[in-house]
Amino acid sequence: MPGPQVVPVEGDAHLPARVDVVVIGGGIIGVSTALELAERGLSVALCEKGGIGQEQSSRNWGWVRISQRDPREVPLMAESIRLWRDLDRRTGRDTGYRQCGIVFASSDDGEAASNAKWPEELGRYQLPSRIIGPAELATLYPGLKTDIKSALHTAADGRAEPQKAAPAIAEAARDKGVHILTRCAVRGLETSAGRISGVVTERGAIACDAVVLAGGAWSSLFAGNAGIALPQLKVMNSVIRTKPIADGPEVTFYDKDFAFRKRQDGGYTIASSYDNIVDIVPDSLRHMLKFLPALKSEWKSLRFRISGRFLEEARMARRWQMDEETPFERCRVLDPKPSEKWTNYALAELRKSYPTFANAEIAQRWAGYIDVTPDAVPVISAIEEIPGFHIATGFSGHGFGIGPGAGRLMADIVTNRTPVVDPTAFRLARFYDGSKIELFSGV
Ligand SMILES: Cc1cc2nc3c(=O)[nH]c(=O)nc-3n(C[C@H](O)[C@H](O)[C@H](O)COP(=O)(O)OP(=O)(O)OC[C@H]3O[C@@H](n4cnc5c(N)ncnc54)[C@H](O)[C@@H]3O)c2cc1C
């Protein structure tokens, strides 16, 4: 069974001739932006080359967390938590959101010190978070064999169902009048007097005043064809989905050897933090200088490999005309082969440490490509070179939880409203204006 089973969203049969805004990409960022814009009374077309939520947004671990985040993202994540709490009501659908809490174990003094900062930081947002010891750990995870001395427990953190959330938001956007166009790759932008005037899709042209590119791992390729440099690479991560487990823990857990999150179906999504595979591809060489600081700081957690992906991407067109088939049409869904080695490792360690999981059965495995920027902070930005063009991408492995807030911020920028948080840290220009590339050294 390839990939996770995403709630299907049927695409509209007809393409509108004109809308106010075209959103490219039907992941959590694109659908959240489209819903926000439609709620403000704008006409919107959302174009997705495959199906809604079929790439990263349905493949992720399902963690909605504010703890252990880059401080530049914390205000936007606090807004996202507020939005998640109301999202089922707002969409009229089930996103699976629950404020179940997340525990980050402290394996050594460095991690303990990094965890210790969070209760005070989150206290500013009235979000509960505290350090707990072995006795409380044993209450949350009865039977867990561990020598962990302390852990960060953030009750404000939560989970949602990745296979349900983006489809629920897309359907709610459709209720508000958004045209949901699936199997509708956008080939490129059209401009008039230097401003955005429309897009060309594989199914025809749509006139518009603004475009939001929320193309996940494809954004750099798309932007490059429009003459905009966007430094972005891909990291692959794999997960196991188990069959239901009786009396399993509610609170999501992270330790260096394994991480787990309860699913709505009673099973668990299990993964390993060692499992960050980087395929060396032509873009690795193109963007190498910008990613050097990230390479230095994340070296130990990344596994580099040369695979067939190098030739695949080398053969991919980087420039094309609007009447040509594009790479977006040739690959409807990025569906990489999961790593058996690291998923097996995570499950074996979990089975050994925690009797509740001793007989856990694997129902499915999948992998996803995470799109990352040089500082692991997203780009949520208007693009000065092409007025009317905007980019919301590069969520670097933590875009699911922040998705609703990112959609709100992107909509604020498109509609010139006072932004919900200061967007300065998310501007694309930071990679080109001489700013130092700063990395957060958390989990
Ligand atoms: C294994 C894994 C675990 C993760 N765990 C977590 C987690 O626990 N918590 C968390 O917050 N985040 C997590 N993430 C990260 C999170 O999933 C992503 O940051 C987030 O889903 C990104 O959303 P997106 O909408 O930007 O991208 P995507 O979901 O990838 O969507 C982009 C969409 O754009 C479409 N597209 C691209 N180009 C075009 C085009 N030209 N025309 C039309 N459509 C186009 C693509 O088909 C795709 O559907 C994880 C990711 C992975 C892979």
Short mmCIF file of C-alpha atoms and ligand atoms in Angstrom, two decimals:
data_model
loop_
_atom_site.label_atom_id
_atom_site.label_comp_id
_atom_site.label_asym_id
_atom_site.label_seq_id
_atom_site.Cartn_x
_atom_site.Cartn_y
_atom_site.Cartn_z
CA MET A 1 0.00 0.00 0.00
CA PRO A 2 1.92 3.09 -1.15
CA GLY A 3 1.82 6.20 1.04
CA PRO A 4 -0.61 7.03 3.83
CA GLN A 5 -4.37 6.82 3.24
CA VAL A 6 -5.40 10.45 2.88
CA VAL A 7 -9.08 11.46 3.07
CA PRO A 8 -9.85 12.05 -0.63
CA VAL A 9 -10.86 15.51 -1.83
CA GLU A 10 -12.52 15.64 -5.21
CA GLY A 11 -11.24 18.35 -7.51
CA ASP A 12 -13.53 20.80 -9.33
CA ALA A 13 -14.25 20.00 -12.98
CA HIS A 14 -13.97 23.59 -14.23
CA LEU A 15 -11.15 26.10 -14.13
CA PRO A 16 -12.20 29.70 -13.29
CA ALA A 17 -11.09 32.30 -15.85
CA ARG A 18 -10.21 34.83 -13.15
CA VAL A 19 -9.78 35.01 -9.36
CA ASP A 20 -8.17 37.43 -6.93
CA VAL A 21 -5.52 34.95 -5.73
CA VAL A 22 -4.11 31.65 -7.01
CA VAL A 23 -2.56 29.42 -4.34
CA ILE A 24 -0.09 26.83 -5.66
CA GLY A 25 0.04 23.66 -3.54
CA GLY A 26 -2.62 21.73 -1.63
CA GLY A 27 -0.57 20.92 1.49
CA ILE A 28 -1.41 22.30 4.96
CA ILE A 29 0.15 25.68 4.10
CA GLY A 30 -1.69 26.15 0.80
CA VAL A 31 -5.10 25.07 2.13
CA SER A 32 -4.74 27.19 5.29
CA THR A 33 -3.85 30.24 3.20
CA ALA A 34 -6.75 29.62 0.81
CA LEU A 35 -9.25 29.31 3.69
CA GLU A 36 -8.01 32.54 5.32
CA LEU A 37 -8.23 34.47 2.04
CA ALA A 38 -11.72 33.17 1.25
CA GLU A 39 -12.93 34.06 4.76
CA ARG A 40 -11.82 37.64 4.00
CA GLY A 41 -14.03 37.70 0.91
CA LEU A 42 -11.39 37.13 -1.79
CA SER A 43 -11.96 34.77 -4.71
CA VAL A 44 -9.33 32.02 -4.68
CA ALA A 45 -8.21 29.08 -6.85
CA LEU A 46 -6.09 26.43 -5.18
CA CYS A 47 -4.06 24.41 -7.70
CA GLU A 48 -2.55 21.09 -6.67
CA LYS A 49 -0.55 18.93 -9.09
CA GLY A 50 -1.61 15.67 -7.38
CA GLY A 51 -4.22 15.28 -4.63
CA ILE A 52 -4.84 17.42 -1.54
CA GLY A 53 -2.35 16.73 1.25
CA GLN A 54 -0.60 13.82 -0.40
CA GLU A 55 3.00 14.92 0.11
CA GLN A 56 4.54 16.04 3.43
CA SER A 57 1.26 17.19 4.97
CA SER A 58 -0.12 13.63 5.27
CA ARG A 59 3.23 11.90 5.88
CA ASN A 60 4.35 13.71 9.00
CA TRP A 61 4.44 12.56 12.61
CA GLY A 62 1.33 14.62 13.46
CA TRP A 63 2.95 16.66 16.24
CA VAL A 64 1.54 20.12 16.90
CA ARG A 65 4.18 21.57 19.16
CA ILE A 66 5.51 24.87 20.40
CA SER A 67 8.19 23.39 22.64
CA GLN A 68 11.69 22.91 21.21
CA ARG A 69 11.07 25.34 18.36
CA ASP A 70 13.21 28.04 16.91
CA PRO A 71 12.40 31.18 18.98
CA ARG A 72 11.63 33.04 15.74
CA GLU A 73 8.66 30.70 15.20
CA VAL A 74 7.27 30.75 18.75
CA PRO A 75 4.87 33.75 18.39
CA LEU A 76 3.43 32.30 15.15
CA MET A 77 3.13 28.86 16.75
CA ALA A 78 1.26 30.36 19.72
CA GLU A 79 -1.21 31.80 17.20
CA SER A 80 -1.41 28.40 15.50
CA ILE A 81 -2.32 26.68 18.76
CA ARG A 82 -5.17 29.17 19.16
CA LEU A 83 -6.31 28.34 15.62
CA TRP A 84 -6.03 24.55 16.06
CA ARG A 85 -8.22 24.70 19.17
CA ASP A 86 -11.07 26.07 17.04
CA LEU A 87 -10.30 24.33 13.73
CA ASP A 88 -12.84 21.49 13.93
CA ARG A 89 -15.62 24.01 14.60
CA ARG A 90 -14.33 26.43 11.96
CA THR A 91 -14.03 23.75 9.26
CA GLY A 92 -17.07 21.76 10.37
CA ARG A 93 -14.86 18.68 10.11
CA ASP A 94 -12.58 16.41 12.11
CA THR A 95 -8.87 17.27 12.00
CA GLY A 96 -8.04 14.93 14.88
CA TYR A 97 -6.60 17.79 16.96
CA ARG A 98 -6.10 17.09 20.66
CA GLN A 99 -4.05 18.95 23.21
CA CYS A 100 -2.51 15.72 24.51
CA GLY A 101 0.88 17.09 25.59
CA ILE A 102 4.37 16.16 24.43
CA VAL A 103 7.33 14.93 26.48
CA PHE A 104 10.94 15.49 25.41
CA ALA A 105 13.28 13.27 27.41
CA SER A 106 16.61 14.73 28.51
CA SER A 107 19.25 12.13 27.71
CA ASP A 108 22.21 14.22 28.84
CA ASP A 109 23.07 17.48 30.60
CA GLY A 110 23.00 19.44 27.32
CA GLU A 111 19.45 18.35 26.56
CA ALA A 112 18.39 18.92 30.17
CA ALA A 113 19.68 22.50 29.97
CA SER A 114 17.95 23.08 26.62
CA ASN A 115 14.65 21.64 27.95
CA ALA A 116 14.86 23.69 31.17
CA LYS A 117 14.45 26.98 29.25
CA TRP A 118 11.00 26.19 27.88
CA PRO A 119 8.65 26.51 30.88
CA GLU A 120 9.59 30.17 31.34
CA GLU A 121 9.54 30.92 27.60
CA LEU A 122 6.05 29.43 27.18
CA GLY A 123 4.77 30.96 30.40
CA ARG A 124 4.80 34.29 28.52
CA TYR A 125 2.06 32.89 26.30
CA GLN A 126 0.14 31.33 29.23
CA LEU A 127 0.99 27.91 27.74
CA PRO A 128 1.65 25.24 30.40
CA SER A 129 5.03 23.50 30.26
CA ARG A 130 7.22 22.10 33.04
CA ILE A 131 10.14 19.85 33.87
CA ILE A 132 9.17 16.47 35.30
CA GLY A 133 11.19 13.73 36.99
CA PRO A 134 11.21 9.89 36.91
CA ALA A 135 8.12 9.51 39.16
CA GLU A 136 5.87 11.55 36.88
CA LEU A 137 7.34 9.87 33.82
CA ALA A 138 6.36 6.51 35.29
CA THR A 139 2.79 7.76 35.74
CA LEU A 140 2.54 8.97 32.14
CA TYR A 141 4.25 5.87 30.70
CA PRO A 142 3.70 2.96 33.10
CA GLY A 143 6.35 0.28 32.65
CA LEU A 144 8.74 2.38 30.53
CA LYS A 145 12.27 1.20 31.37
CA THR A 146 14.50 4.24 31.30
CA ASP A 147 17.34 5.98 33.06
CA ILE A 148 15.97 9.41 32.11
CA LYS A 149 16.51 11.85 35.01
CA SER A 150 14.23 14.62 33.73
CA ALA A 151 12.02 15.55 30.82
CA LEU A 152 10.15 18.53 29.41
CA HIS A 153 6.36 18.05 29.54
CA THR A 154 4.42 20.65 27.58
CA ALA A 155 0.72 20.14 28.17
CA ALA A 156 -0.05 22.85 25.57
CA ASP A 157 1.46 20.71 22.82
CA GLY A 158 -0.75 18.36 20.89
CA ARG A 159 -1.40 16.23 17.87
CA ALA A 160 -3.66 16.14 14.84
CA GLU A 161 -4.27 13.61 12.10
CA PRO A 162 -2.11 14.38 9.05
CA GLN A 163 -4.30 12.29 6.77
CA LYS A 164 -7.37 14.34 7.75
CA ALA A 165 -6.28 17.91 8.49
CA ALA A 166 -5.38 19.32 5.05
CA PRO A 167 -8.44 17.66 3.41
CA ALA A 168 -10.71 19.10 6.16
CA ILE A 169 -9.33 22.61 5.65
CA ALA A 170 -9.57 22.27 1.84
CA GLU A 171 -13.24 21.23 2.05
CA ALA A 172 -13.93 24.17 4.38
CA ALA A 173 -12.20 26.47 1.89
CA ARG A 174 -14.44 25.06 -0.84
CA ASP A 175 -17.49 25.82 1.37
CA LYS A 176 -16.27 29.44 1.31
CA GLY A 177 -16.07 29.44 -2.49
CA VAL A 178 -12.45 28.38 -3.15
CA HIS A 179 -11.99 26.51 -6.44
CA ILE A 180 -10.19 23.29 -5.52
CA LEU A 181 -8.27 22.12 -8.59
CA THR A 182 -6.48 18.79 -8.25
CA ARG A 183 -4.26 17.22 -10.92
CA CYS A 184 -3.70 20.81 -11.94
CA ALA A 185 0.00 21.64 -11.95
CA VAL A 186 0.87 25.32 -12.28
CA ARG A 187 3.56 25.67 -14.94
CA GLY A 188 4.43 29.29 -14.36
CA LEU A 189 3.53 32.91 -13.71
CA GLU A 190 2.23 35.54 -16.08
CA THR A 191 3.05 39.21 -15.57
CA SER A 192 1.85 42.47 -17.00
CA ALA A 193 3.96 45.64 -16.56
CA GLY A 194 6.12 43.61 -14.15
CA ARG A 195 3.20 42.63 -11.85
CA ILE A 196 1.48 39.28 -11.47
CA SER A 197 -1.42 39.00 -13.91
CA GLY A 198 -2.07 35.26 -13.87
CA VAL A 199 -0.76 31.71 -13.91
CA VAL A 200 -0.59 29.06 -16.59
CA THR A 201 -1.66 25.61 -15.47
CA GLU A 202 -1.59 22.35 -17.35
CA ARG A 203 -5.38 22.82 -17.78
CA GLY A 204 -5.26 26.42 -19.01
CA ALA A 205 -4.64 29.96 -17.77
CA ILE A 206 -6.19 31.70 -14.73
CA ALA A 207 -5.98 35.49 -14.49
CA CYS A 208 -5.29 36.85 -10.97
CA ASP A 209 -3.74 39.75 -9.05
CA ALA A 210 -1.70 37.70 -6.59
CA VAL A 211 -0.09 34.26 -6.35
CA VAL A 212 1.01 32.35 -3.25
CA LEU A 213 3.56 29.61 -3.88
CA ALA A 214 3.12 26.92 -1.19
CA GLY A 215 4.75 24.14 -3.18
CA GLY A 216 6.63 22.36 -0.38
CA ALA A 217 9.65 20.49 -1.74
CA TRP A 218 8.97 21.83 -5.27
CA SER A 219 9.01 25.52 -4.44
CA SER A 220 12.65 26.17 -5.29
CA LEU A 221 12.28 24.58 -8.74
CA PHE A 222 9.12 26.61 -9.47
CA ALA A 223 10.61 29.88 -8.19
CA GLY A 224 13.82 29.27 -10.16
CA ASN A 225 11.88 29.14 -13.43
CA ALA A 226 10.40 32.53 -12.50
CA GLY A 227 13.92 33.90 -11.90
CA ILE A 228 13.70 33.87 -8.08
CA ALA A 229 16.49 32.13 -6.16
CA LEU A 230 15.15 30.15 -3.20
CA PRO A 231 17.69 28.05 -1.27
CA GLN A 232 15.94 24.80 -0.35
CA LEU A 233 16.99 21.15 0.05
CA LYS A 234 15.18 17.93 0.90
CA VAL A 235 15.64 15.57 3.85
CA MET A 236 13.88 12.21 3.93
CA ASN A 237 12.27 10.84 7.09
CA SER A 238 10.35 7.54 7.46
CA VAL A 239 7.66 6.34 9.84
CA ILE A 240 5.89 3.18 10.93
CA ARG A 241 2.16 3.10 11.53
CA THR A 242 1.19 0.33 13.95
CA LYS A 243 -2.05 -1.55 14.37
CA PRO A 244 -4.13 -0.45 17.41
CA ILE A 245 -2.43 -0.98 20.77
CA ALA A 246 -4.53 -1.57 23.87
CA ASP A 247 -4.13 0.94 26.75
CA GLY A 248 -1.34 2.81 24.99
CA PRO A 249 -0.09 6.18 26.31
CA GLU A 250 -1.88 9.41 25.36
CA VAL A 251 1.06 11.76 25.72
CA THR A 252 3.40 11.97 22.74
CA PHE A 253 7.01 11.05 23.55
CA TYR A 254 10.46 11.88 22.16
CA ASP A 255 13.74 10.28 23.12
CA LYS A 256 16.88 9.90 21.07
CA ASP A 257 16.14 6.30 20.01
CA PHE A 258 12.42 6.53 19.26
CA ALA A 259 9.45 8.86 19.14
CA PHE A 260 5.76 7.92 19.22
CA ARG A 261 2.37 9.58 18.86
CA LYS A 262 -1.04 8.02 19.42
CA ARG A 263 -3.27 7.97 16.38
CA GLN A 264 -7.02 8.38 16.32
CA ASP A 265 -7.34 4.77 15.05
CA GLY A 266 -5.68 3.51 18.26
CA GLY A 267 -2.37 2.73 16.52
CA TYR A 268 0.85 4.76 16.83
CA THR A 269 3.08 6.65 14.46
CA ILE A 270 6.63 5.65 15.39
CA ALA A 271 9.87 7.11 14.07
CA SER A 272 13.51 7.72 14.88
CA SER A 273 15.33 11.01 15.15
CA TYR A 274 18.41 9.34 13.58
CA ASP A 275 16.51 8.85 10.38
CA ASN A 276 17.25 12.05 8.46
CA ILE A 277 18.51 10.92 5.08
CA VAL A 278 19.95 13.47 2.68
CA ASP A 279 20.27 12.38 -0.94
CA ILE A 280 23.14 14.18 -2.61
CA VAL A 281 21.55 15.85 -5.64
CA PRO A 282 22.56 18.69 -7.99
CA ASP A 283 20.79 21.19 -5.66
CA SER A 284 23.10 20.09 -2.79
CA LEU A 285 26.00 21.47 -4.81
CA ARG A 286 24.10 24.57 -6.00
CA HIS A 287 23.06 25.59 -2.46
CA MET A 288 26.05 24.19 -0.57
CA LEU A 289 27.49 27.51 0.64
CA LYS A 290 24.20 28.68 2.14
CA PHE A 291 23.70 25.35 3.92
CA LEU A 292 27.23 25.13 5.40
CA PRO A 293 26.20 26.44 8.86
CA ALA A 294 23.31 23.92 8.96
CA LEU A 295 25.63 21.12 7.88
CA LYS A 296 28.05 21.97 10.68
CA SER A 297 25.37 22.10 13.36
CA GLU A 298 23.26 19.14 12.21
CA TRP A 299 26.09 16.93 10.96
CA LYS A 300 25.50 14.17 13.52
CA SER A 301 21.77 13.85 12.83
CA LEU A 302 22.05 13.70 9.00
CA ARG A 303 22.81 10.61 6.91
CA PHE A 304 24.13 11.43 3.46
CA ARG A 305 23.79 9.05 0.57
CA ILE A 306 24.18 8.95 -3.18
CA SER A 307 21.15 7.31 -4.75
CA GLY A 308 19.24 7.21 -8.03
CA ARG A 309 17.76 10.56 -6.95
CA PHE A 310 20.92 12.34 -8.20
CA LEU A 311 20.32 11.29 -11.82
CA GLU A 312 16.56 11.74 -11.51
CA GLU A 313 16.97 15.38 -10.44
CA ALA A 314 19.88 16.00 -12.84
CA ARG A 315 17.59 14.97 -15.72
CA MET A 316 14.73 17.17 -14.49
CA ALA A 317 14.17 20.31 -16.57
CA ARG A 318 15.02 23.52 -14.63
CA ARG A 319 13.65 25.90 -17.24
CA TRP A 320 10.61 25.40 -19.43
CA GLN A 321 8.06 27.23 -21.54
CA MET A 322 4.38 27.49 -20.61
CA ASP A 323 3.31 25.13 -23.40
CA GLU A 324 5.67 22.38 -22.25
CA GLU A 325 5.03 19.56 -19.82
CA THR A 326 6.83 20.36 -16.54
CA PRO A 327 8.43 18.23 -13.80
CA PHE A 328 5.30 18.92 -11.68
CA GLU A 329 3.16 16.96 -14.12
CA ARG A 330 5.68 14.13 -14.38
CA CYS A 331 5.63 13.49 -10.62
CA ARG A 332 2.16 13.85 -9.11
CA VAL A 333 3.19 12.66 -5.63
CA LEU A 334 6.67 12.42 -4.12
CA ASP A 335 6.56 8.97 -2.54
CA PRO A 336 10.10 7.93 -1.53
CA LYS A 337 10.89 4.40 -0.35
CA PRO A 338 10.94 4.35 3.47
CA SER A 339 14.08 3.41 5.35
CA GLU A 340 13.56 -0.05 6.85
CA LYS A 341 16.77 0.19 8.81
CA TRP A 342 15.84 3.24 10.91
CA THR A 343 12.14 2.49 11.30
CA ASN A 344 13.03 -1.05 12.43
CA TYR A 345 15.59 0.40 14.83
CA ALA A 346 13.04 2.77 16.40
CA LEU A 347 10.46 0.00 16.82
CA ALA A 348 12.99 -2.50 18.22
CA GLU A 349 14.22 0.04 20.81
CA LEU A 350 10.65 0.92 21.76
CA ARG A 351 9.65 -2.74 22.12
CA LYS A 352 12.67 -3.35 24.36
CA SER A 353 12.05 -0.31 26.58
CA TYR A 354 8.29 -0.27 26.90
CA PRO A 355 6.28 -3.49 27.47
CA THR A 356 3.07 -1.83 26.19
CA PHE A 357 4.65 -1.92 22.72
CA ALA A 358 6.27 -5.39 23.06
CA ASN A 359 3.84 -6.92 20.57
CA ALA A 360 3.28 -3.83 18.41
CA GLU A 361 2.48 -4.89 14.86
CA ILE A 362 3.47 -2.88 11.81
CA ALA A 363 0.49 -1.87 9.67
CA GLN A 364 2.37 0.33 7.20
CA ARG A 365 5.53 2.33 6.55
CA TRP A 366 6.02 5.43 4.47
CA ALA A 367 8.50 8.21 3.96
CA GLY A 368 8.32 11.87 3.05
CA TYR A 369 10.70 14.52 1.78
CA ILE A 370 10.96 17.45 4.19
CA ASP A 371 11.82 20.76 2.52
CA VAL A 372 14.41 22.73 4.49
CA THR A 373 15.89 26.22 4.31
CA PRO A 374 19.45 27.11 5.39
CA ASP A 375 18.28 28.32 8.84
CA ALA A 376 15.43 25.79 9.18
CA VAL A 377 12.93 28.68 9.46
CA PRO A 378 10.27 29.09 6.76
CA VAL A 379 9.93 31.74 4.10
CA ILE A 380 6.59 33.58 4.42
CA SER A 381 7.20 36.56 2.25
CA ALA A 382 6.14 38.89 -0.52
CA ILE A 383 8.67 38.78 -3.38
CA GLU A 384 9.81 42.30 -4.18
CA GLU A 385 11.11 41.47 -7.67
CA ILE A 386 7.62 40.38 -8.85
CA PRO A 387 4.89 42.45 -7.17
CA GLY A 388 1.92 40.20 -6.40
CA PHE A 389 4.08 37.08 -6.01
CA HIS A 390 4.38 35.51 -2.53
CA ILE A 391 6.11 32.45 -1.12
CA ALA A 392 5.17 30.34 1.92
CA THR A 393 7.52 27.38 2.05
CA GLY A 394 10.59 25.80 3.70
CA PHE A 395 8.86 24.72 6.90
CA SER A 396 11.87 22.49 7.63
CA GLY A 397 10.21 19.55 9.35
CA HIS A 398 7.77 21.48 11.54
CA GLY A 399 5.22 22.99 9.18
CA PHE A 400 2.24 20.81 10.04
CA GLY A 401 1.69 22.30 13.49
CA ILE A 402 2.38 25.88 12.42
CA GLY A 403 0.32 25.51 9.21
CA PRO A 404 -2.86 27.33 10.30
CA GLY A 405 -0.88 30.28 11.69
CA ALA A 406 1.33 30.41 8.60
CA GLY A 407 -1.80 30.55 6.43
CA ARG A 408 -3.09 33.47 8.50
CA LEU A 409 0.20 35.35 8.26
CA MET A 410 0.48 34.76 4.50
CA ALA A 411 -3.10 36.02 4.05
CA ASP A 412 -2.27 39.12 6.12
CA ILE A 413 0.68 39.86 3.84
CA VAL A 414 -1.35 39.29 0.64
CA THR A 415 -4.21 41.52 1.87
CA ASN A 416 -1.95 44.19 3.42
CA ARG A 417 -3.46 43.75 6.89
CA THR A 418 -1.47 44.31 10.06
CA PRO A 419 0.34 40.97 10.33
CA VAL A 420 -0.65 38.66 13.17
CA VAL A 421 3.06 38.43 14.11
CA ASP A 422 6.12 40.31 12.91
CA PRO A 423 7.06 38.60 9.60
CA THR A 424 10.61 40.01 9.39
CA ALA A 425 12.32 36.72 10.34
CA PHE A 426 10.50 34.96 7.49
CA ARG A 427 11.44 37.23 4.60
CA LEU A 428 13.21 35.58 1.66
CA ALA A 429 15.70 38.45 1.39
CA ARG A 430 17.48 37.32 4.60
CA PHE A 431 19.39 34.77 2.52
CA TYR A 432 20.73 37.45 0.15
CA ASP A 433 21.07 40.71 2.07
CA GLY A 434 24.16 39.73 4.05
CA SER A 435 22.23 38.66 7.18
CA LYS A 436 24.01 36.00 9.22
CA ILE A 437 22.40 32.56 8.93
CA GLU A 438 21.39 31.75 12.53
CA LEU A 439 20.42 28.22 13.60
CA PHE A 440 18.49 27.15 16.67
CA SER A 441 20.16 24.20 18.35
CA GLY A 442 17.19 22.30 19.77
CA VAL A 443 15.81 18.88 18.90
C1 LIG B 1 8.13 12.18 7.99
C2 LIG B 1 7.82 13.60 8.34
C3 LIG B 1 7.55 13.94 9.66
C4 LIG B 1 7.19 15.25 10.00
N1 LIG B 1 6.72 15.51 11.26
C5 LIG B 1 6.17 16.71 11.53
C6 LIG B 1 5.49 16.93 12.76
O1 LIG B 1 5.33 16.02 13.58
N2 LIG B 1 5.02 18.18 13.02
C7 LIG B 1 5.14 19.20 12.13
O2 LIG B 1 4.72 20.32 12.44
N3 LIG B 1 5.71 18.99 10.91
C8 LIG B 1 6.21 17.78 10.60
N4 LIG B 1 6.75 17.54 9.36
C9 LIG B 1 6.84 18.64 8.42
C10 LIG B 1 5.49 18.98 7.79
O3 LIG B 1 4.87 17.80 7.29
C11 LIG B 1 5.73 19.97 6.65
O4 LIG B 1 6.51 21.07 7.12
C12 LIG B 1 4.42 20.54 6.12
O5 LIG B 1 3.52 19.49 5.81
C13 LIG B 1 4.69 21.36 4.87
O6 LIG B 1 3.46 21.70 4.27
P1 LIG B 1 3.46 22.36 2.82
O7 LIG B 1 2.05 22.66 2.53
O8 LIG B 1 4.47 23.45 2.79
O9 LIG B 1 4.06 21.23 1.87
P2 LIG B 1 3.41 19.91 1.25
O10 LIG B 1 2.52 19.23 2.19
O11 LIG B 1 4.55 19.11 0.72
O12 LIG B 1 2.51 20.47 0.07
C14 LIG B 1 3.03 21.08 -1.07
C15 LIG B 1 2.11 20.72 -2.22
O13 LIG B 1 2.41 21.53 -3.35
C16 LIG B 1 2.14 20.77 -4.51
N5 LIG B 1 2.83 21.41 -5.64
C17 LIG B 1 4.16 21.65 -5.76
N6 LIG B 1 4.42 22.30 -6.90
C18 LIG B 1 3.24 22.48 -7.53
C19 LIG B 1 2.87 23.08 -8.77
N7 LIG B 1 3.77 23.64 -9.59
N8 LIG B 1 1.55 23.07 -9.12
C20 LIG B 1 0.62 22.53 -8.29
N9 LIG B 1 0.93 21.93 -7.11
C21 LIG B 1 2.22 21.91 -6.74
C22 LIG B 1 2.67 19.40 -4.14
O14 LIG B 1 2.11 18.36 -4.94
C23 LIG B 1 2.28 19.27 -2.66
O15 LIG B 1 1.04 18.59 -2.49
C24 LIG B 1 7.17 16.26 8.99
C25 LIG B 1 7.46 15.93 7.67
C26 LIG B 1 7.76 14.62 7.33
C27 LIG B 1 8.01 14.27 5.90
#
